[in-house]
Amino acid sequence: MENTIRIHNTLSGKKELLIPIEPGHVKIYVCGITSYDYCHIGHARSTLVFDMVVKYLRHRGYNVTFVRNFTDIDDKIIARAAEQHTTPHELAERFIKEFYTDMDGLGADRPTFEPRATENVQEMIQLIAELVEQGKAYPAGGDVYYAVESFSGYGKLSGRNLEDMRAGARIAVNEQKKNPLDFVLWKQTKPGEPSWESPWGPGRPGWHIECSAMSRKYLGETFDIHGGGQDLIFPHHENEIAQSEGANHKPFANMWIHHGFVTIKDEKMSKSLGNFLTIRDVREHYDPEVLRFFVFSTQYRNPLDFSETALKEASSGLERLYHTAADCDALASRPVSKTGKSAINDKVWQRMKTLENRFLEAMDNDFNTAQAQGIFFDTSKSLGKALRSLPETPLASDVQKIGDCMDKMRKLATVMGLLQEDPAIWLKARESERAAGIKISKEEIETKIKERLAARIAKDWAKSDEIRDHLLHLGIVLKDNANSTTWSPK
RNA sequence: GGCGACGUGGCCAAGUGGUUAAGGCAACGGUCUGCAAAACCGUUAUUCAUCGGUUCGACUCCGAUCGUCGCCUCCA
């Protein structure tokens, strides 16, 4: 197959053509969550971005092996478990379950493999032993550290060098380390903590080693893509490279994909700043597709500023696409004529025909979902024009053209998890959401509408408008149709 | 302090050496309507933070300046 996808590789700082090691098969590893709390929308972005990447690669015909780990043992988990009078294992498992509830609810596919750190400790011990043997790591007082100076490529991912880092080091000096930047591979056990036997005594793995060990186990020593949030570039991914390449003497990941943060008021959303919203906070008020639409409204490397306004805009935008879908669906029941001249303008038809190519071009260019969404809107507009130009009894082939184009758009939108619902049902659901804040009963509204209808029949426009304004004040918008009046929340 | 990213219309956001600078939201105008709403259609940046430079030509490349954010400590 032909490789056409270009990806921004953090390692080179450039867009590069994705050329899988094994033709047609992409192997990708993504750093998952540390499981000790509910996921926030930054985690949602991460999951959705890589879900989109994998879906697109598959859409393009690649076989994809996708590995994403769970960090289920670490300082924060141990501390939180102690606070909650439970075990680290129980706590981690509980929040893995919650992770699934959230991410399944957002429509993310499960990865091929989802290894947990605690299930791969032997593989980590093996890798550490190899590093010790090769003089790249050293035991000290029950811990084992990686000697950063032993790896000449240290800093190549994050664009740093050891001297600069040393000068600006904010790391507390640890007497046991040969270099303050050396990082721990194995931590000596402390009383009451989970521990595993090892050649260096009982203890538990450091954070970075799990990804090196698990990626090697599931994907091999060299694989195609490694991904994660921008905050993982240093030190986490830098250290993974040091560990893996230090032990294997082979390139680790060929390409590195790092997505931007979700921000609030232009500040990074994070646990330590306390400015985070959980996925379920957001799900209380917004449909999962709205959240997906929002996430994909900007290219994955840019920051994404979260706000109520931004979500509302996303909702309005997606609604527009669903309206088009509903209009196209309604066309299917219209009587058609078999012969005649196409009513669809040639330029409009050209736009409809080129939808797929334009979409693929945008997505091939470093997964430019923002541009892809623009193409959906452009197509939506073309479909609107086509629909409007149809006569009472449209030509069967015109109906076919419009239906096919809409089907194609739906199929392409699957990559972003959009337009997957029945339009009529989806649009109705948005209306019900808006109805949540209304302070007047349905019966009262119906009564008012009947009153107004009487006024309208009597052509008492003043009274008719007064009733309408009154309801509008209460958040009810009236829509007069040919022979009925419907209402919907504002 | 070191390293990195970014600065495009009221807001969000594509484009990234060369015909008219995508698209969304909002606003405004039109169709429709008793008037509206909804929907649909249309309009809205001689200009891309600022100042220099390279070039026949730059929003796009280079340099400087200003501003915003991030990493350097756990973090998606």
Short mmCIF file of C-alpha atoms in Angstrom, two decimals, chain A residues 63-466:
data_model
loop_
_atom_site.label_atom_id
_atom_site.label_comp_id
_atom_site.label_asym_id
_atom_site.label_seq_id
_atom_site.Cartn_x
_atom_site.Cartn_y
_atom_site.Cartn_z
CA ASN A 63 -3.56 -3.03 10.47
CA VAL A 64 -2.93 -1.34 13.82
CA THR A 65 -1.63 -2.85 17.03
CA PHE A 66 -2.38 -0.33 19.72
CA VAL A 67 -0.99 -0.66 23.25
CA ARG A 68 -1.94 1.65 26.10
CA ASN A 69 -0.86 0.94 29.64
CA PHE A 70 -2.34 1.53 33.06
CA THR A 71 0.03 2.72 35.76
CA ASP A 72 -1.47 0.91 38.73
CA ILE A 73 1.36 1.26 41.23
CA ASP A 74 3.04 4.54 42.18
CA ASP A 75 3.44 7.07 45.02
CA LYS A 76 0.15 8.83 44.41
CA ILE A 77 -1.81 5.58 44.32
CA ILE A 78 -0.22 4.42 47.57
CA ALA A 79 -0.89 7.75 49.26
CA ARG A 80 -4.48 7.93 48.07
CA ALA A 81 -5.15 4.33 49.08
CA ALA A 82 -3.86 5.06 52.58
CA GLU A 83 -6.15 8.10 52.81
CA GLN A 84 -9.12 6.02 51.80
CA HIS A 85 -8.19 3.06 54.00
CA THR A 86 -7.97 0.69 51.08
CA THR A 87 -5.22 -1.12 49.20
CA PRO A 88 -3.38 0.37 46.23
CA HIS A 89 -4.59 -2.56 44.15
CA GLU A 90 -8.24 -2.04 45.02
CA LEU A 91 -7.98 1.72 44.42
CA ALA A 92 -6.26 1.31 41.07
CA GLU A 93 -8.75 -1.29 39.87
CA ARG A 94 -11.64 0.89 40.91
CA PHE A 95 -10.42 3.84 38.88
CA ILE A 96 -9.57 1.66 35.90
CA LYS A 97 -13.22 0.69 35.91
CA GLU A 98 -14.20 4.35 36.13
CA PHE A 99 -11.82 5.08 33.27
CA TYR A 100 -13.67 2.56 31.12
CA THR A 101 -17.03 3.99 32.10
CA ASP A 102 -15.88 7.44 30.97
CA MET A 103 -14.01 6.48 27.83
CA ASP A 104 -16.48 3.89 26.58
CA GLY A 105 -19.11 6.55 27.11
CA LEU A 106 -17.15 8.89 24.85
CA GLY A 107 -17.09 6.23 22.15
CA ALA A 108 -13.38 5.44 22.27
CA ASP A 109 -12.36 2.00 21.03
CA ARG A 110 -10.41 -0.23 23.39
CA PRO A 111 -6.73 -0.71 22.51
CA THR A 112 -5.40 -4.07 21.34
CA PHE A 113 -3.51 -4.53 24.60
CA GLU A 114 -3.91 -2.69 27.90
CA PRO A 115 -1.19 -3.97 30.18
CA ARG A 116 -1.05 -3.00 33.82
CA ALA A 117 2.31 -2.19 35.38
CA THR A 118 1.82 -4.63 38.25
CA GLU A 119 1.31 -7.49 35.82
CA ASN A 120 4.65 -6.88 34.15
CA VAL A 121 7.06 -6.45 37.03
CA GLN A 122 9.16 -9.45 36.00
CA GLU A 123 9.69 -7.91 32.56
CA MET A 124 10.77 -4.67 34.25
CA ILE A 125 13.18 -6.48 36.57
CA GLN A 126 14.64 -8.23 33.54
CA LEU A 127 15.14 -4.92 31.74
CA ILE A 128 16.72 -3.29 34.80
CA ALA A 129 19.06 -6.28 35.16
CA GLU A 130 20.17 -5.82 31.56
CA LEU A 131 20.89 -2.16 32.20
CA VAL A 132 22.85 -2.95 35.39
CA GLU A 133 24.80 -5.60 33.56
CA GLN A 134 25.71 -3.15 30.82
CA GLY A 135 26.85 -0.54 33.34
CA LYS A 136 24.00 1.83 32.45
CA ALA A 137 22.37 1.47 35.84
CA TYR A 138 23.68 1.03 39.34
CA PRO A 139 22.21 -0.20 42.60
CA ALA A 140 22.57 2.11 45.59
CA GLY A 141 21.16 1.40 49.02
CA GLY A 142 18.37 -0.87 47.81
CA ASP A 143 17.39 1.43 44.93
CA VAL A 144 18.58 1.15 41.35
CA TYR A 145 19.32 4.28 39.31
CA TYR A 146 19.83 4.93 35.64
CA ALA A 147 23.13 6.67 34.93
CA VAL A 148 22.14 9.35 32.42
CA GLU A 149 25.75 10.03 31.50
CA SER A 150 26.09 6.49 30.20
CA PHE A 151 23.63 7.23 27.40
CA SER A 152 25.01 9.62 24.81
CA GLY A 153 21.60 10.35 23.32
CA TYR A 154 20.15 11.63 26.58
CA GLY A 155 18.10 14.76 25.87
CA LYS A 156 17.55 14.17 22.15
CA LEU A 157 13.76 14.08 22.38
CA SER A 158 13.30 17.15 24.56
CA GLY A 159 16.12 19.16 23.01
CA ARG A 160 18.14 19.45 26.17
CA ASN A 161 21.66 18.61 27.17
CA LEU A 162 22.98 17.44 30.48
CA GLU A 163 24.97 20.58 31.29
CA ASP A 164 22.04 22.95 30.78
CA MET A 165 19.79 20.77 32.85
CA ARG A 166 22.32 20.51 35.61
CA ALA A 167 22.72 24.28 35.73
CA GLY A 168 19.00 24.88 36.06
CA ALA A 169 18.26 21.78 38.10
CA ARG A 170 15.49 22.15 40.59
CA ILE A 171 15.73 18.57 41.65
CA ALA A 172 16.45 17.87 45.31
CA VAL A 173 19.91 16.44 45.69
CA ASN A 174 19.91 12.77 46.48
CA GLU A 175 23.16 11.59 48.06
CA GLN A 176 22.86 8.21 46.46
CA LYS A 177 22.79 9.48 42.90
CA LYS A 178 25.99 9.82 40.91
CA ASN A 179 24.41 12.59 38.87
CA PRO A 180 21.43 14.56 40.15
CA LEU A 181 19.62 13.79 36.90
CA ASP A 182 19.92 10.05 37.34
CA PHE A 183 16.44 8.62 37.79
CA VAL A 184 15.17 5.66 39.75
CA LEU A 185 14.45 2.34 38.06
CA TRP A 186 13.75 0.37 41.20
CA LYS A 187 12.64 1.70 44.58
CA GLN A 188 13.47 -0.10 47.78
CA THR A 189 10.36 -1.14 49.65
CA LYS A 190 9.00 0.88 52.54
CA PRO A 191 6.96 -0.64 55.36
CA GLY A 192 3.35 -1.26 54.42
CA GLU A 193 3.88 -0.73 50.68
CA PRO A 194 3.36 -3.34 47.98
CA SER A 195 6.65 -4.90 46.98
CA TRP A 196 8.16 -7.48 44.69
CA GLU A 197 11.31 -9.57 45.14
CA SER A 198 14.22 -8.55 42.97
CA PRO A 199 17.98 -9.10 42.71
CA TRP A 200 18.35 -5.77 44.59
CA GLY A 201 16.00 -6.69 47.38
CA PRO A 202 12.26 -6.17 47.79
CA GLY A 203 10.85 -3.07 46.19
CA ARG A 204 8.75 -1.69 43.36
CA PRO A 205 9.46 -0.30 39.91
CA GLY A 206 10.09 3.36 39.14
CA TRP A 207 7.64 5.06 36.84
CA HIS A 208 9.47 5.19 33.53
CA ILE A 209 10.59 1.58 33.35
CA GLU A 210 7.11 0.16 32.85
CA CYS A 211 6.64 1.68 29.41
CA SER A 212 10.04 0.46 28.21
CA ALA A 213 9.32 -3.05 29.44
CA MET A 214 5.73 -3.28 28.26
CA SER A 215 6.30 -1.75 24.84
CA ARG A 216 9.12 -4.25 24.25
CA LYS A 217 6.91 -7.10 25.34
CA TYR A 218 3.96 -6.22 23.13
CA LEU A 219 5.51 -4.35 20.20
CA GLY A 220 9.19 -5.30 20.10
CA GLU A 221 12.38 -3.33 20.57
CA THR A 222 11.58 -0.88 17.79
CA PHE A 223 8.07 0.19 16.86
CA ASP A 224 6.41 2.88 14.77
CA ILE A 225 4.71 5.45 16.98
CA HIS A 226 4.90 6.39 20.62
CA GLY A 227 2.43 8.92 21.92
CA GLY A 228 1.31 10.89 24.92
CA GLY A 229 0.68 14.36 26.24
CA GLN A 230 3.22 17.13 25.74
CA ASP A 231 4.00 17.06 29.43
CA LEU A 232 5.44 13.58 29.07
CA ILE A 233 8.22 14.61 26.70
CA PHE A 234 10.48 15.33 29.63
CA PRO A 235 11.35 13.48 31.68
CA HIS A 236 9.11 10.48 31.04
CA HIS A 237 9.67 9.83 27.35
CA GLU A 238 13.26 11.00 27.45
CA ASN A 239 13.90 8.42 30.14
CA GLU A 240 12.07 5.71 28.24
CA ILE A 241 14.39 6.28 25.31
CA ALA A 242 17.42 6.09 27.60
CA GLN A 243 16.20 2.84 29.11
CA SER A 244 15.10 1.13 25.92
CA GLU A 245 17.88 2.22 23.61
CA GLY A 246 20.40 1.79 26.41
CA ALA A 247 19.36 -1.83 26.83
CA ASN A 248 18.45 -2.81 23.26
CA HIS A 249 20.96 -0.79 21.24
CA LYS A 250 18.24 -0.20 18.68
CA PRO A 251 16.04 2.79 17.95
CA PHE A 252 13.06 2.83 20.30
CA ALA A 253 10.08 4.51 18.60
CA ASN A 254 10.49 5.91 15.08
CA MET A 255 7.94 8.64 15.58
CA TRP A 256 6.71 10.53 18.63
CA ILE A 257 3.28 12.13 18.71
CA HIS A 258 2.57 14.59 21.51
CA HIS A 259 -0.78 16.30 21.85
CA GLY A 260 -1.40 19.70 23.43
CA PHE A 261 -3.16 20.38 26.69
CA VAL A 262 -6.66 21.24 27.56
CA THR A 263 -6.52 24.66 29.19
CA ILE A 264 -8.94 26.74 31.20
CA LYS A 265 -8.58 30.48 30.77
CA ASP A 266 -5.37 29.66 28.90
CA GLU A 267 -3.85 27.80 31.82
CA LYS A 268 -3.04 24.14 31.75
CA MET A 269 -5.70 22.04 33.37
CA SER A 270 -4.02 19.98 36.05
CA LYS A 271 -4.53 18.31 39.35
CA SER A 272 -1.97 20.51 41.07
CA LEU A 273 -3.64 23.74 39.91
CA GLY A 274 -7.02 22.36 40.87
CA ASN A 275 -8.59 23.86 37.74
CA PHE A 276 -9.80 20.62 36.26
CA LEU A 277 -13.20 19.34 35.29
CA THR A 278 -13.85 15.63 35.24
CA ILE A 279 -15.33 13.92 32.23
CA ARG A 280 -18.47 13.17 34.16
CA ASP A 281 -18.84 16.84 35.16
CA VAL A 282 -18.95 17.69 31.49
CA ARG A 283 -21.10 14.73 30.53
CA GLU A 284 -23.80 15.96 32.87
CA HIS A 285 -24.50 18.80 30.49
CA TYR A 286 -23.09 17.76 27.15
CA ASP A 287 -23.51 14.93 24.70
CA PRO A 288 -20.38 12.83 24.02
CA GLU A 289 -20.36 13.80 20.36
CA VAL A 290 -20.37 17.46 21.34
CA LEU A 291 -17.28 16.86 23.43
CA ARG A 292 -15.66 14.98 20.55
CA PHE A 293 -16.58 17.73 18.12
CA PHE A 294 -15.01 20.24 20.50
CA VAL A 295 -11.81 18.20 20.92
CA PHE A 296 -11.40 17.87 17.16
CA SER A 297 -12.18 21.49 16.42
CA THR A 298 -8.49 22.26 16.69
CA GLN A 299 -5.44 20.35 15.50
CA TYR A 300 -4.22 17.94 18.17
CA ARG A 301 -0.91 19.72 18.87
CA ASN A 302 -2.49 23.07 19.74
CA PRO A 303 -3.82 23.96 23.15
CA LEU A 304 -7.56 23.56 23.50
CA ASP A 305 -9.20 26.14 25.75
CA PHE A 306 -12.20 24.75 27.56
CA SER A 307 -15.14 26.99 28.37
CA GLU A 308 -18.88 26.84 28.56
CA THR A 309 -19.03 29.11 25.50
CA ALA A 310 -16.71 26.88 23.49
CA LEU A 311 -18.84 23.82 24.26
CA LYS A 312 -22.01 25.66 23.31
CA GLU A 313 -20.42 26.69 20.02
CA ALA A 314 -19.40 23.12 19.39
CA SER A 315 -22.94 22.02 20.09
CA SER A 316 -24.36 24.59 17.63
CA GLY A 317 -21.90 23.55 14.96
CA LEU A 318 -22.61 19.86 15.30
CA GLU A 319 -26.32 20.59 15.28
CA ARG A 320 -25.94 22.20 11.90
CA LEU A 321 -24.41 19.01 10.51
CA TYR A 322 -27.15 16.92 12.06
CA HIS A 323 -29.78 19.19 10.49
CA THR A 324 -28.29 18.47 7.10
CA ALA A 325 -28.28 14.77 7.89
CA ALA A 326 -31.93 14.94 8.92
CA ASP A 327 -32.86 16.79 5.71
CA CYS A 328 -31.04 14.19 3.61
CA ASP A 329 -32.76 11.36 5.46
CA ALA A 330 -36.16 12.95 4.88
CA LEU A 331 -35.47 12.99 1.14
CA ALA A 332 -35.52 9.20 0.97
CA SER A 333 -39.31 9.07 1.35
CA ARG A 334 -40.02 11.54 -1.47
CA PRO A 335 -41.56 10.23 -4.71
CA VAL A 336 -39.04 10.41 -7.55
CA SER A 337 -39.06 10.60 -11.30
CA LYS A 338 -36.91 8.34 -13.43
CA THR A 339 -36.13 10.68 -16.28
CA GLY A 340 -35.14 14.26 -16.69
CA LYS A 341 -32.22 16.59 -16.27
CA SER A 342 -30.25 16.82 -13.02
CA ALA A 343 -31.31 19.78 -10.89
CA ILE A 344 -28.02 19.88 -9.02
CA ASN A 345 -25.71 22.68 -9.98
CA ASP A 346 -22.45 21.48 -11.49
CA LYS A 347 -20.22 23.33 -9.05
CA VAL A 348 -22.19 21.98 -6.11
CA TRP A 349 -21.90 18.47 -7.49
CA GLN A 350 -18.14 18.92 -7.85
CA ARG A 351 -17.90 19.87 -4.17
CA MET A 352 -19.96 16.85 -3.20
CA LYS A 353 -17.83 14.52 -5.30
CA THR A 354 -14.53 15.76 -3.90
CA LEU A 355 -15.54 15.38 -0.26
CA GLU A 356 -13.56 12.21 0.36
CA ASN A 357 -10.37 13.36 -1.33
CA ARG A 358 -10.37 16.65 0.51
CA PHE A 359 -11.01 14.88 3.80
CA LEU A 360 -8.17 12.41 3.26
CA GLU A 361 -5.82 15.20 2.27
CA ALA A 362 -6.57 17.10 5.47
CA MET A 363 -6.23 14.04 7.68
CA ASP A 364 -3.08 12.83 5.94
CA ASN A 365 -1.53 16.13 6.94
CA ASP A 366 -0.82 15.39 10.58
CA PHE A 367 -4.42 14.50 11.38
CA ASN A 368 -5.81 17.96 10.71
CA THR A 369 -9.25 17.35 12.17
CA ALA A 370 -10.04 21.08 12.25
CA GLN A 371 -9.65 21.28 8.51
CA ALA A 372 -11.58 18.03 8.11
CA GLN A 373 -14.47 19.53 10.07
CA GLY A 374 -14.35 22.55 7.78
CA ILE A 375 -14.76 20.17 4.84
CA PHE A 376 -17.80 18.64 6.51
CA PHE A 377 -19.38 22.07 6.82
CA ASP A 378 -18.56 22.86 3.24
CA THR A 379 -20.20 19.58 2.21
CA SER A 380 -23.16 20.34 4.44
CA LYS A 381 -23.59 23.64 2.62
CA SER A 382 -23.34 21.92 -0.76
CA LEU A 383 -25.93 19.37 0.30
CA GLY A 384 -28.18 22.19 1.47
CA LYS A 385 -27.91 23.85 -1.93
CA ALA A 386 -28.54 20.59 -3.72
CA LEU A 387 -31.59 19.85 -1.58
CA ARG A 388 -33.01 23.28 -2.15
CA SER A 389 -32.64 23.04 -5.90
CA LEU A 390 -34.68 19.84 -6.16
CA PRO A 391 -38.15 20.06 -7.70
CA GLU A 392 -41.30 18.66 -6.11
CA THR A 393 -40.63 15.28 -7.69
CA PRO A 394 -36.88 15.01 -7.84
CA LEU A 395 -34.88 12.91 -10.20
CA ALA A 396 -34.02 9.50 -8.74
CA SER A 397 -30.36 9.92 -9.62
CA ASP A 398 -30.22 13.30 -7.82
CA VAL A 399 -31.72 11.73 -4.72
CA GLN A 400 -29.15 8.99 -5.04
CA LYS A 401 -26.29 11.49 -5.34
CA ILE A 402 -27.36 13.36 -2.23
CA GLY A 403 -27.91 10.16 -0.25
CA ASP A 404 -24.53 8.79 -1.27
CA CYS A 405 -22.74 12.00 -0.35
CA MET A 406 -24.38 12.07 3.08
CA ASP A 407 -23.52 8.39 3.62
CA LYS A 408 -19.94 9.12 2.67
CA MET A 409 -19.77 12.01 5.09
CA ARG A 410 -21.15 9.86 7.88
CA LYS A 411 -18.59 7.18 7.12
CA LEU A 412 -15.71 9.65 7.17
CA ALA A 413 -17.03 11.26 10.34
CA THR A 414 -16.71 7.89 12.07
CA VAL A 415 -12.99 8.60 12.32
CA MET A 416 -13.82 11.43 14.72
CA GLY A 417 -16.79 9.60 16.20
CA LEU A 418 -19.22 12.17 14.83
CA LEU A 419 -22.64 11.88 13.15
CA GLN A 420 -23.09 8.37 14.49
CA GLU A 421 -26.58 8.91 15.88
CA ASP A 422 -29.97 9.07 14.20
CA PRO A 423 -30.36 12.79 13.36
CA ALA A 424 -33.99 13.09 14.43
CA ILE A 425 -33.29 11.46 17.79
CA TRP A 426 -30.09 13.39 18.33
CA LEU A 427 -31.69 16.74 17.58
CA LYS A 428 -34.60 15.91 19.84
CA ALA A 429 -32.18 15.09 22.65
CA ARG A 430 -30.51 18.50 22.35
CA GLU A 431 -33.90 20.09 22.74
CA SER A 432 -34.66 18.09 25.87
CA GLU A 433 -31.32 19.14 27.33
CA ARG A 434 -32.26 22.74 26.88
CA ALA A 435 -35.63 22.06 28.47
CA ALA A 436 -33.94 21.18 31.74
CA GLY A 437 -34.00 24.75 33.07
CA ILE A 438 -37.58 25.61 32.14
CA LYS A 439 -39.85 26.76 35.00
CA ILE A 440 -43.23 26.22 33.35
CA SER A 441 -45.13 22.98 32.90
CA LYS A 442 -45.96 21.45 29.54
CA GLU A 443 -49.65 21.75 30.28
CA GLU A 444 -49.36 25.46 30.95
CA ILE A 445 -47.47 25.94 27.72
CA GLU A 446 -50.11 24.03 25.77
CA THR A 447 -52.84 26.13 27.37
CA LYS A 448 -51.04 29.34 26.42
CA ILE A 449 -50.56 28.09 22.87
CA LYS A 450 -54.31 27.35 22.58
CA GLU A 451 -55.10 30.82 23.91
CA ARG A 452 -52.77 32.31 21.37
CA LEU A 453 -54.24 30.23 18.57
CA ALA A 454 -57.67 31.67 19.34
CA ALA A 455 -56.19 35.15 19.25
CA ARG A 456 -54.51 34.43 15.96
CA ILE A 457 -57.70 33.14 14.40
CA ALA A 458 -59.32 36.39 15.51
CA LYS A 459 -56.29 38.18 14.05
CA ASP A 460 -55.66 39.74 17.44
CA TRP A 461 -51.94 40.08 16.80
CA ALA A 462 -51.30 42.18 19.88
CA LYS A 463 -52.58 39.47 22.18
CA SER A 464 -50.88 36.75 20.14
CA ASP A 465 -47.54 38.52 20.42
CA GLU A 466 -48.04 39.21 24.11
#
